[in-house]
Coordinates of C-alpha atoms in Angstrom, one line a residue:
Chain S
M6 CA 0.0 0.0 0.0
I7 CA 2.9 2.3 0.8
S8 CA 5.8 2.4 -1.5
L9 CA 8.8 4.8 -1.2
R10 CA 11.3 4.7 -4.0
N11 CA 14.8 6.2 -3.7
V12 CA 13.5 8.9 -1.5
T13 CA 15.9 11.6 -0.3
R14 CA 15.2 14.5 2.0
T15 CA 17.8 17.3 2.5
Y16 CA 17.5 20.3 4.7
G17 CA 19.4 23.6 4.1
E18 CA 21.6 24.4 1.1
G19 CA 25.2 24.4 0.0
D20 CA 27.7 23.6 2.8
A21 CA 25.0 23.6 5.4
E22 CA 23.1 20.9 3.5
V23 CA 22.0 18.0 5.8
R24 CA 20.8 14.7 4.3
A25 CA 18.2 13.2 6.5
L26 CA 17.3 10.5 4.1
A27 CA 19.7 9.2 1.5
G28 CA 17.8 7.2 -1.1
L29 CA 15.2 5.3 1.0
D30 CA 13.3 2.4 -0.5
L31 CA 10.4 1.1 1.7
D32 CA 7.3 -0.9 1.1
I33 CA 4.6 -1.4 3.7
A34 CA 1.7 -3.7 3.1
A35 CA -1.8 -3.0 4.1
G36 CA -2.7 -4.3 7.5
S37 CA 0.8 -4.5 8.8
F38 CA 2.0 -3.2 12.2
V39 CA 5.4 -1.6 11.7
A40 CA 7.7 -0.3 14.4
I41 CA 10.4 2.1 13.3
M42 CA 13.5 2.3 15.5
G43 CA 16.7 4.1 15.4
A44 CA 18.9 6.8 17.0
S45 CA 18.1 10.4 16.9
G46 CA 18.9 11.8 13.5
S47 CA 18.7 8.5 11.8
G48 CA 15.9 9.7 9.6
K49 CA 13.0 8.0 11.2
S50 CA 11.1 11.2 12.0
T51 CA 11.7 12.5 8.5
T52 CA 10.3 9.2 7.2
M53 CA 7.3 9.5 9.4
N54 CA 6.7 13.1 8.2
I55 CA 6.9 12.1 4.6
L56 CA 4.7 9.0 5.1
G57 CA 2.2 11.3 6.9
C58 CA 2.1 13.7 4.0
L59 CA 3.2 16.5 6.3
D60 CA 6.5 16.8 4.4
T61 CA 7.6 16.1 0.8
A62 CA 10.6 14.2 -0.4
S63 CA 13.4 16.2 -2.0
S64 CA 13.6 13.5 -4.7
G65 CA 12.3 10.1 -5.3
T66 CA 8.6 8.9 -5.4
Y67 CA 6.0 8.1 -2.8
N68 CA 3.0 6.1 -3.8
F69 CA 0.2 5.8 -1.3
N70 CA -2.6 3.4 -2.0
G71 CA -2.2 3.9 -5.7
I72 CA -1.9 7.6 -5.5
D73 CA 1.3 9.3 -6.5
I74 CA 2.0 11.8 -3.7
T75 CA 5.2 13.1 -5.1
G76 CA 3.9 16.3 -6.7
L77 CA 0.8 17.0 -4.7
S78 CA -0.1 20.4 -3.5
R79 CA -0.4 21.4 0.2
D80 CA -4.2 21.2 0.1
A81 CA -4.2 17.9 -1.7
R82 CA -2.0 16.4 0.9
A83 CA -4.2 17.9 3.6
L84 CA -7.2 16.1 2.0
L85 CA -5.2 12.9 1.9
R86 CA -4.4 13.2 5.6
R87 CA -8.0 14.0 6.4
N88 CA -9.3 10.9 4.5
Y89 CA -6.7 8.2 4.9
L90 CA -4.4 9.0 7.8
G91 CA -4.6 9.2 11.5
F92 CA -1.9 10.8 13.7
V93 CA -0.9 10.0 17.3
F94 CA 1.9 12.0 18.8
Q95 CA 4.2 11.6 21.7
G96 CA 2.9 14.8 23.4
F97 CA -0.8 13.8 22.8
N98 CA -1.4 17.1 21.1
L99 CA -5.0 17.5 22.2
L100 CA -6.6 20.9 22.1
A101 CA -6.6 22.3 25.6
R102 CA -9.8 23.5 27.2
T103 CA -11.7 21.5 24.7
T104 CA -13.6 18.4 25.8
A105 CA -12.5 15.0 24.8
L106 CA -15.5 14.5 22.6
E107 CA -14.9 17.8 20.8
N108 CA -11.3 16.8 20.3
V109 CA -12.3 13.5 18.8
E110 CA -14.9 15.2 16.6
L111 CA -12.4 17.6 15.2
P112 CA -11.3 15.7 12.0
L113 CA -15.0 15.2 11.2
V114 CA -15.6 18.9 11.6
Y115 CA -13.1 19.6 8.8
R116 CA -14.8 17.0 6.7
G117 CA -18.0 19.0 7.0
M118 CA -19.9 16.2 8.6
A119 CA -23.3 16.9 10.2
R120 CA -23.3 17.4 13.9
N121 CA -25.4 14.4 15.0
L122 CA -23.5 12.0 12.7
R123 CA -20.2 13.5 14.0
E124 CA -21.2 13.0 17.6
E125 CA -22.3 9.4 17.0
K126 CA -19.0 8.5 15.3
A127 CA -17.0 10.3 18.0
L128 CA -18.8 8.5 20.8
A129 CA -18.2 5.1 19.0
A130 CA -14.5 6.0 18.8
M131 CA -14.3 6.9 22.5
Q132 CA -15.9 3.6 23.2
A133 CA -13.4 1.7 21.1
V134 CA -10.5 3.2 23.1
G135 CA -12.2 2.4 26.3
L136 CA -13.0 5.9 27.4
H137 CA -16.7 5.7 27.5
G138 CA -18.0 8.2 30.1
R139 CA -15.1 10.6 29.8
E140 CA -16.5 12.5 26.8
S141 CA -17.0 15.8 28.6
H142 CA -13.6 15.9 30.4
T143 CA -11.0 18.3 29.1
P144 CA -7.4 17.1 28.6
S145 CA -6.2 18.6 31.9
E146 CA -8.8 16.5 33.7
L147 CA -7.4 13.3 32.2
S148 CA -4.3 11.2 32.9
G149 CA -1.6 10.8 30.3
G150 CA -2.8 7.4 29.3
Q151 CA -6.3 8.6 29.0
Q152 CA -5.2 11.6 26.9
Q153 CA -3.3 9.3 24.6
R154 CA -6.5 7.2 24.2
V155 CA -8.4 10.4 23.3
A156 CA -5.7 11.1 20.7
I157 CA -6.0 7.6 19.3
A158 CA -9.8 8.0 19.2
R159 CA -9.3 11.2 17.3
A160 CA -7.0 9.4 14.9
I161 CA -9.4 6.5 14.2
V162 CA -12.6 8.5 14.1
S163 CA -12.4 9.1 10.4
D164 CA -11.7 5.4 9.7
P165 CA -8.2 5.9 8.3
L166 CA -6.2 3.4 6.3
V167 CA -3.0 4.2 8.2
L168 CA -2.3 5.2 11.8
L169 CA 0.9 7.0 12.2
A170 CA 2.2 7.0 15.8
D171 CA 5.3 9.0 16.7
E172 CA 6.6 7.7 20.0
P173 CA 3.1 7.2 21.3
T174 CA 4.3 5.9 24.7
G175 CA 7.2 8.3 25.1
N176 CA 5.5 10.2 27.8
L177 CA 3.8 7.3 29.6
D178 CA 4.9 4.9 32.3
S179 CA 5.4 1.3 31.6
E180 CA 2.0 0.0 32.5
R181 CA 0.1 2.7 30.5
S182 CA 2.5 2.1 27.6
H183 CA 1.6 -1.5 27.4
D184 CA -2.1 -0.5 27.6
I185 CA -1.7 1.8 24.6
M186 CA 0.3 -0.8 22.7
R187 CA -2.4 -3.4 23.2
L188 CA -4.9 -0.9 22.0
L189 CA -2.9 -0.2 18.9
Q190 CA -2.5 -3.9 18.3
K191 CA -6.2 -4.5 18.7
L192 CA -7.1 -1.7 16.2
N193 CA -4.6 -3.2 13.8
K194 CA -6.1 -6.7 14.1
D195 CA -9.8 -5.9 14.4
R196 CA -10.1 -3.0 12.0
G197 CA -7.2 -3.8 9.7
I198 CA -5.7 -0.4 10.2
T199 CA -2.1 -0.2 9.1
V200 CA -0.1 1.0 12.1
I201 CA 3.3 2.6 11.6
M202 CA 5.0 3.6 14.9
V203 CA 8.2 5.2 15.8
T204 CA 9.6 4.0 19.2
H205 CA 12.8 3.9 21.2
E206 CA 11.7 1.0 23.4
A207 CA 12.3 -2.5 22.2
D208 CA 9.5 -4.0 24.3
M209 CA 7.0 -1.6 22.6
A210 CA 8.4 -2.5 19.2
D211 CA 7.8 -6.2 20.1
Y212 CA 4.1 -5.6 19.6
A213 CA 4.7 -4.9 15.9
N214 CA 5.0 -7.6 13.3
R215 CA 7.8 -5.8 11.5
I216 CA 10.6 -3.9 13.0
I217 CA 12.7 -1.5 10.9
Q218 CA 16.0 -0.1 12.2
F219 CA 17.1 3.2 10.8
A220 CA 20.7 4.5 10.7
D221 CA 22.1 7.5 8.9
G222 CA 19.1 7.9 6.6
H223 CA 19.1 4.3 5.6
I224 CA 17.3 1.1 6.6
A225 CA 19.9 -0.8 8.6
N226 CA 17.8 -3.8 9.5
D227 CA 14.3 -4.9 8.5
L228 CA 12.9 -7.7 10.6
Q229 CA 9.7 -9.3 9.6
K230 CA 8.1 -11.5 12.2
G231 CA 5.9 -14.3 11.4
R232 CA 2.2 -13.5 11.9
T233 CA 1.0 -14.5 15.2
Chain T
M1 CA -17.7 25.1 9.0
L2 CA -18.6 28.8 9.4
W3 CA -20.8 28.1 12.4
E4 CA -18.0 26.0 13.9
S5 CA -15.5 28.8 13.4
F6 CA -18.0 31.2 14.9
K7 CA -18.4 29.0 18.0
L8 CA -14.6 28.7 18.3
A9 CA -14.2 32.5 18.0
L10 CA -16.7 33.1 20.8
R11 CA -14.9 30.6 22.9
S12 CA -11.6 32.2 22.3
V13 CA -13.0 35.7 23.2
R14 CA -14.5 34.3 26.4
R15 CA -11.1 32.8 27.3
N16 CA -9.4 36.1 27.2
V17 CA -12.2 38.4 28.3
L18 CA -9.9 41.2 29.6
R19 CA -7.6 41.1 26.6
S20 CA -10.5 41.0 24.2
I21 CA -12.1 44.0 25.8
L22 CA -8.8 46.0 25.8
T23 CA -8.2 45.1 22.2
L24 CA -11.7 46.2 21.3
L25 CA -11.5 49.6 23.0
G26 CA -10.3 51.3 19.8
I27 CA -13.3 49.9 17.9
V28 CA -15.7 50.6 20.7
I29 CA -14.6 54.2 21.0
G30 CA -14.6 54.7 17.3
V31 CA -18.1 53.3 16.8
A32 CA -19.4 55.0 19.9
A33 CA -18.1 58.3 18.6
V34 CA -19.7 57.9 15.2
I35 CA -23.0 56.8 16.7
A36 CA -23.0 59.5 19.3
L37 CA -22.0 62.2 16.9
V38 CA -24.5 61.3 14.2
T39 CA -27.3 60.9 16.8
I40 CA -26.5 64.2 18.5
G41 CA -26.1 65.9 15.2
S42 CA -29.4 64.9 13.8
G43 CA -31.0 65.7 17.1
A44 CA -29.5 69.1 17.0
N45 CA -30.7 69.6 13.4
E46 CA -34.2 68.5 14.4
K47 CA -34.1 70.9 17.3
I48 CA -32.9 73.8 15.2
S49 CA -35.6 73.3 12.6
S50 CA -38.3 73.0 15.2
D51 CA -37.0 76.1 17.0
I52 CA -37.0 78.1 13.8
S53 CA -40.5 77.0 13.0
K54 CA -41.5 78.1 16.6
L55 CA -40.2 81.5 15.8
G56 CA -43.0 81.8 13.3
S57 CA -43.8 80.1 10.1
N58 CA -42.6 81.7 6.9
M59 CA -41.1 84.5 8.9
L60 CA -39.0 87.4 7.8
I61 CA -37.3 89.6 10.2
V62 CA -36.6 93.2 9.2
R63 CA -33.9 94.9 11.3
P64 CA -32.0 98.2 11.1
G65 CA -28.4 97.9 10.0
N66 CA -27.1 95.5 7.4
Q67 CA -24.7 93.3 9.3
G68 CA -26.8 90.6 10.6
P69 CA -28.2 90.2 14.1
G70 CA -26.0 91.3 17.0
A71 CA -23.2 92.6 14.7
P72 CA -21.7 95.9 15.6
G73 CA -23.5 98.8 14.0
G74 CA -26.8 97.0 14.1
N75 CA -28.0 99.1 17.1
E76 CA -26.6 102.4 15.9
A77 CA -28.3 102.2 12.5
R78 CA -31.5 104.2 11.9
S79 CA -34.5 102.5 13.4
F80 CA -37.9 102.1 11.7
T81 CA -40.7 104.6 12.0
E82 CA -44.4 104.2 12.0
R83 CA -44.4 105.5 8.4
D84 CA -42.2 102.6 7.3
V85 CA -44.7 100.2 9.0
E86 CA -47.7 101.9 7.4
A87 CA -46.0 101.8 3.9
L88 CA -45.3 98.0 4.4
R89 CA -48.9 97.3 5.5
N90 CA -50.2 99.0 2.4
G91 CA -47.7 97.8 -0.1
V92 CA -46.7 94.1 0.7
A93 CA -49.0 91.4 -0.7
L94 CA -49.4 87.8 0.5
V95 CA -48.5 88.4 4.1
R96 CA -50.5 87.4 7.2
A97 CA -49.1 89.9 9.6
I98 CA -46.6 92.7 9.8
A99 CA -45.6 93.4 13.4
P100 CA -43.4 96.3 14.4
T101 CA -41.6 95.6 17.7
A102 CA -39.2 97.2 20.0
S103 CA -37.6 95.5 23.0
K104 CA -35.4 96.0 25.9
Q105 CA -34.3 94.2 29.0
A106 CA -36.1 95.4 32.1
I107 CA -36.7 94.5 35.8
I108 CA -40.1 93.0 36.4
V109 CA -41.4 93.2 39.9
Y110 CA -44.4 91.5 41.6
D111 CA -44.9 91.7 45.3
A112 CA -41.4 91.2 46.8
T113 CA -39.9 89.3 43.9
S114 CA -38.3 90.6 40.9
T115 CA -36.7 89.2 37.7
D116 CA -35.0 90.3 34.6
A117 CA -36.9 89.9 31.4
S118 CA -37.1 90.9 27.8
V119 CA -39.9 93.5 27.4
T120 CA -41.3 93.9 24.0
G121 CA -43.6 96.6 22.6
A122 CA -45.8 95.4 19.8
D123 CA -49.3 95.3 18.5
Q124 CA -51.7 92.4 18.1
A125 CA -50.1 91.4 14.8
F126 CA -47.0 90.3 16.8
F127 CA -48.8 87.3 18.2
V128 CA -49.8 86.2 14.7
A129 CA -46.5 86.9 13.1
Q130 CA -44.5 84.9 15.6
D131 CA -47.1 82.2 16.1
W132 CA -47.7 82.8 19.8
S133 CA -50.7 81.1 21.4
F134 CA -52.4 82.0 24.6
I135 CA -52.9 79.6 27.5
Q136 CA -54.8 82.2 29.6
G137 CA -56.6 85.4 28.6
G138 CA -55.6 86.9 25.3
S139 CA -54.0 89.7 23.4
F140 CA -54.4 93.3 24.4
T141 CA -56.9 95.1 22.1
E142 CA -56.5 97.5 19.3
S143 CA -57.8 100.3 21.5
D144 CA -55.2 99.3 24.2
V145 CA -52.6 99.8 21.5
R146 CA -54.0 103.1 20.3
A147 CA -54.5 104.4 23.9
A148 CA -51.1 103.1 25.1
S149 CA -52.8 101.4 28.0
N150 CA -50.9 99.9 30.9
V151 CA -51.6 96.3 30.0
C152 CA -49.3 93.4 29.2
V153 CA -49.1 89.8 28.2
I154 CA -46.5 87.6 29.9
G155 CA -44.6 84.4 29.1
T156 CA -44.7 81.3 31.3
T157 CA -41.3 81.9 32.8
I158 CA -42.5 85.1 34.3
V159 CA -45.6 83.3 35.6
S160 CA -43.4 80.6 37.3
T161 CA -40.9 83.0 38.8
L162 CA -43.1 85.9 39.9
L163 CA -46.7 84.6 40.1
P164 CA -46.4 80.9 40.8
N165 CA -49.4 80.6 43.2
V166 CA -51.8 83.2 42.0
D167 CA -54.0 83.6 38.9
P168 CA -51.9 85.9 36.8
L169 CA -54.8 87.4 35.0
G170 CA -55.7 90.8 36.4
Q171 CA -52.6 91.0 38.6
T172 CA -50.5 94.2 38.4
I173 CA -46.8 93.7 37.8
R174 CA -44.3 96.5 37.6
V175 CA -42.2 96.7 34.5
G176 CA -39.3 99.1 35.2
A177 CA -41.1 101.9 36.9
M178 CA -44.4 101.3 35.2
P179 CA -47.2 99.3 36.8
C180 CA -49.2 97.3 34.3
S181 CA -52.1 94.8 34.4
V182 CA -51.7 91.2 33.0
V183 CA -54.3 90.4 30.4
G184 CA -52.9 87.2 29.0
V185 CA -50.4 84.4 29.4
L186 CA -48.5 83.1 26.3
G187 CA -48.1 79.4 25.5
S188 CA -44.6 78.1 26.0
K189 CA -42.0 78.1 23.2
G190 CA -39.0 77.0 25.3
Q191 CA -35.4 77.8 24.4
S192 CA -34.6 79.5 21.1
A193 CA -32.0 78.2 18.7
F194 CA -29.7 80.9 20.1
G195 CA -30.1 79.6 23.6
T196 CA -32.3 82.3 25.1
D197 CA -35.5 81.5 27.0
Q198 CA -38.3 82.7 24.8
D199 CA -40.8 82.5 27.6
N200 CA -39.0 85.0 29.7
I201 CA -41.0 87.8 28.0
V202 CA -43.4 90.6 28.7
V203 CA -45.3 92.0 25.7
M204 CA -47.1 95.4 25.9
P205 CA -48.6 97.8 23.4
L206 CA -45.9 99.3 21.3
R207 CA -46.8 102.9 22.2
T208 CA -46.9 102.1 25.9
F209 CA -43.4 100.6 25.6
Q210 CA -42.1 103.6 23.6
R211 CA -43.4 106.1 26.1
R212 CA -42.9 104.4 29.4
I213 CA -40.1 102.0 29.0
A214 CA -37.9 103.1 26.1
G215 CA -38.5 106.8 26.1
N216 CA -38.3 107.1 22.4
T217 CA -40.4 106.2 19.3
K218 CA -38.0 103.8 17.7
I219 CA -39.2 100.5 16.2
S220 CA -36.2 98.2 16.4
N221 CA -37.5 95.4 14.2
I222 CA -40.4 94.3 12.1
S223 CA -41.6 90.7 12.0
V224 CA -43.4 89.7 8.8
S225 CA -45.2 86.4 8.3
A226 CA -45.8 85.4 4.7
N227 CA -48.9 83.4 3.7
S228 CA -47.0 80.5 2.4
P229 CA -43.4 79.4 2.0
T230 CA -43.5 80.3 -1.6
A231 CA -44.6 83.9 -0.8
V232 CA -41.5 84.4 1.4
K233 CA -39.2 85.4 -1.4
S234 CA -41.6 87.9 -3.1
A235 CA -42.4 89.4 0.3
Q236 CA -38.7 89.8 1.0
D237 CA -38.3 91.6 -2.3
S238 CA -41.2 93.9 -2.0
I239 CA -40.3 94.8 1.7
T240 CA -36.8 95.8 0.5
A241 CA -38.2 97.9 -2.4
I242 CA -40.7 99.7 -0.1
L243 CA -38.3 100.4 2.7
R244 CA -35.6 101.7 0.3
E245 CA -38.2 104.2 -0.9
T246 CA -39.5 105.3 2.5
R247 CA -36.1 105.6 3.9
H248 CA -34.8 107.5 0.9
I249 CA -32.0 105.2 0.0
G250 CA -30.3 106.2 -3.3
E251 CA -30.3 103.7 -6.1
N252 CA -26.6 102.9 -5.8
D253 CA -26.5 103.0 -2.0
Q254 CA -26.6 100.0 0.2
E255 CA -29.6 99.3 2.3
D256 CA -29.3 100.4 6.0
F257 CA -31.6 97.6 7.0
S258 CA -31.7 93.8 6.5
V259 CA -34.6 91.5 5.6
R260 CA -33.7 88.0 6.8
D261 CA -35.5 84.8 6.1
M262 CA -35.6 82.5 9.1
T263 CA -35.3 79.4 7.0
Q264 CA -31.9 80.8 5.7
I265 CA -30.7 81.1 9.3
A266 CA -31.9 77.6 9.9
A267 CA -30.0 76.4 6.8
T268 CA -26.8 78.1 7.9
M269 CA -27.1 76.6 11.4
S270 CA -27.7 73.1 10.1
A271 CA -24.8 73.5 7.7
T272 CA -22.6 74.3 10.7
T273 CA -23.7 71.3 12.7
T274 CA -23.3 69.1 9.6
L275 CA -19.7 70.3 9.2
M276 CA -19.0 69.7 12.9
T277 CA -20.4 66.2 12.6
G278 CA -18.3 65.6 9.5
L279 CA -15.1 66.7 11.2
L280 CA -15.7 64.7 14.3
G281 CA -16.7 61.8 12.1
A282 CA -13.2 62.0 10.6
V283 CA -11.7 61.8 14.0
A284 CA -13.8 58.7 14.7
A285 CA -12.6 57.1 11.5
V286 CA -9.0 57.6 12.7
S287 CA -10.0 55.9 16.0
L288 CA -11.5 53.0 14.0
L289 CA -8.2 52.7 12.1
V290 CA -6.2 52.6 15.3
G291 CA -8.7 50.1 16.6
G292 CA -8.2 47.9 13.5
I293 CA -4.4 48.0 14.0
G294 CA -5.1 46.8 17.6
I295 CA -7.1 43.9 16.3
M296 CA -4.3 43.0 13.9
N297 CA -1.8 43.1 16.7
I298 CA -3.8 40.9 19.0
M299 CA -4.6 38.5 16.2
L300 CA -0.9 38.1 15.4
V301 CA -0.2 37.4 19.1
S302 CA -3.1 34.9 19.1
V303 CA -1.7 33.1 16.0
T304 CA 1.7 32.8 17.6
E305 CA 0.3 31.6 20.9
R306 CA -1.8 29.0 19.2
T307 CA 0.8 27.8 16.7
R308 CA 0.7 24.3 18.1
E309 CA -3.1 24.2 17.9
I310 CA -2.9 25.3 14.3
G311 CA -0.3 22.5 13.7
I312 CA -2.7 20.0 15.2
R313 CA -5.6 21.2 13.1
L314 CA -3.4 21.1 9.9
A315 CA -2.1 17.6 10.7
I316 CA -5.5 16.1 11.1
G317 CA -6.7 17.5 7.8
A318 CA -7.7 21.1 8.1
L319 CA -7.1 22.9 4.8
A320 CA -5.2 26.2 4.8
S321 CA -8.5 27.9 3.8
Q322 CA -10.2 26.4 6.8
V323 CA -7.6 27.8 9.2
L324 CA -7.8 31.1 7.4
T325 CA -11.5 31.2 7.8
Q326 CA -11.3 30.3 11.5
F327 CA -9.0 33.3 12.3
L328 CA -10.8 35.7 10.0
V329 CA -14.1 34.8 11.6
E330 CA -12.5 35.3 15.0
A331 CA -11.3 38.8 14.0
V332 CA -14.7 39.7 12.6
V333 CA -16.5 38.4 15.7
L334 CA -14.2 40.5 17.9
C335 CA -14.9 43.6 15.8
L336 CA -18.6 43.0 15.7
L337 CA -18.6 42.6 19.4
G338 CA -16.7 45.9 19.6
G339 CA -19.2 47.4 17.2
F340 CA -22.1 46.2 19.4
L341 CA -20.5 47.7 22.6
G342 CA -19.8 50.9 20.6
V343 CA -23.4 51.2 19.5
C344 CA -24.6 50.8 23.0
L345 CA -22.0 53.3 24.4
G346 CA -22.7 55.7 21.6
F347 CA -26.5 55.7 22.2
G348 CA -25.8 56.1 25.9
L349 CA -23.7 59.1 25.3
A350 CA -26.2 60.5 22.8
G351 CA -29.0 59.9 25.3
L352 CA -27.0 61.8 28.0
A353 CA -26.3 64.6 25.6
S354 CA -29.9 64.9 24.5
F355 CA -30.9 65.0 28.1
F356 CA -28.4 67.8 29.1
L357 CA -28.6 69.8 25.9
A358 CA -32.4 69.5 25.7
I359 CA -32.3 68.2 22.1
P360 CA -34.4 65.4 20.8
F361 CA -32.9 61.8 20.9
A362 CA -32.9 60.8 17.2
P363 CA -31.4 57.3 16.8
D364 CA -30.9 56.3 13.1
P365 CA -31.1 52.6 12.3
K366 CA -29.1 53.2 9.1
V367 CA -26.1 54.4 11.2
V368 CA -26.3 51.3 13.4
V369 CA -26.3 49.0 10.3
M370 CA -23.4 51.1 8.9
A371 CA -21.4 50.9 12.2
F372 CA -21.8 47.1 12.3
G373 CA -20.9 46.7 8.6
F374 CA -17.9 48.9 9.1
S375 CA -16.7 47.0 12.2
G376 CA -17.1 43.7 10.4
L377 CA -15.1 45.2 7.5
I378 CA -12.3 46.3 9.8
G379 CA -12.2 42.7 11.2
L380 CA -11.9 41.3 7.6
V381 CA -9.2 43.8 6.6
F382 CA -7.1 43.8 9.7
G383 CA -7.7 40.1 10.5
F384 CA -6.6 38.9 7.0
F385 CA -2.9 39.3 7.5
P386 CA -2.7 37.3 10.8
A387 CA -5.1 34.7 9.5
R388 CA -3.0 34.3 6.4
N389 CA 0.1 33.8 8.6
A390 CA -1.8 31.1 10.5
A391 CA -2.9 29.4 7.3
R392 CA 0.7 29.4 5.9
L393 CA 2.2 27.7 8.9
D394 CA 4.1 24.5 8.2
P395 CA 2.4 21.7 10.2
I396 CA 5.7 20.1 11.2
E397 CA 7.2 23.3 12.5
A398 CA 3.9 24.3 14.1
L399 CA 3.6 20.9 16.0
R400 CA 7.2 21.3 17.3
H401 CA 6.3 24.8 18.6
E402 CA 6.2 25.0 22.4

């Protein structure tokens, strides 16, 4: 479903030029659960940004679900994110002073969905992440684990094909981290959502069925586990 | 989407109530100034035209001297004589009344109280020419005028200051050194356009006034009331022609008198208030401009503060245009709120002014619509640049923003 071919990404110009990605080839099949690991500066965040259509490659091609992303405009990429992608961040990135339900509804607001339909879908998403009853709480009234669940609900409310999670457990303690990983695993299995996750922790990466190690803008190691 | 943006905007205003209000002050003051000025201005104009019409309808005032009322030289100029009046009465067509008058300030005494009032000598035509009505009694008679009787008609201010608890009719008041008997009370006219109390008046037969009060036979002005507004101009012309003849003014010489049309005076005065309103309106426009810059400033701050929020919105699929709309709507909502507060404050000020200046309160819905439209426009214009900044943010950078 995802196919990167000879993708490079450079920042800056001339002497100050930094190569974050040096000719990356990567294919990810629909329904897989991929963990991306690697040291800081190895290119994993850049890869995530490109996969998430937040950033564009300096050269090379990116094909997403049969769509060539390479030359798409800003708005076209925004529409792609809106329709096919869900994001989960390390810092949760919920809107402050906004209730959990409103946070979850947000992607649907931008789709122009009618209010009652929106609410129905958001409630279902809240239920799916196990936060039924917390709809009217604001982020500051929720624990870190709960906030991340809200963020996951927000990411899945629009039924995305791919869920991109950038260190989703980076700000959580071990127990909550495992909860979140089990939730991601469940979403991957039950709904067939492709999950691509960046993580530093090997025990989190163990939940994935494919682990990709990045080093210096290349894939250093690509470990495919047998389906459990 | 617009509705969502509207709700978000209201929420963001509520979150920063104090900041929002301070930001809005410029707009509030500008709009309030416009509303107050226009309302007070149109009230003043209304007041002027009603005052002028109270002076008498279709009225011309003939005065000695040619420099306008109150100008130097006006009093020294040759006054009118009974011959002038006679000639006018015989020669001017299409007029209801020609009333020679002379007046002077004098002390009026009743019992142990006294007051200062304008004493006017006139004949019965005076009440017709200046549209006076009577609330008690009536005019002195023609024989009173001919015989120079000691009778007078008084205004309501005299009644309230000197004769508050008695029936004024038949009472004898002293005007200067002369006792005279009250035969009528005039209906109230209130303040004149020039700020004097028109009801502080004592009217007596012209000859009585000349002999007992003024000590001369001068007629200091002649009020003429034309039959219709269209007759005013021709009456003015024929008065000028007749007086030139009776006063022996050479063909090439300037008149030593003036014939003024009250509607001209009214027009001059409204032109003055209109000019003032216009000038102050320009000041208000500057205030609105300053207010607009305030809005732009606070919107830029808001966009910076909310960079991360914008990043989140962009990441989950907001289009640049949707972010632009959100911030534009916020600026417009802020400005409309300012406009609303300004309209309220403006009407409050205009209400106070109309109370203290005794002018009618004349709110104009057109101005309210304009004020709102203009505030909204300011929001659009000055909100555009910050909103565009927000829409142009790079989602990755914005998400990294602390």
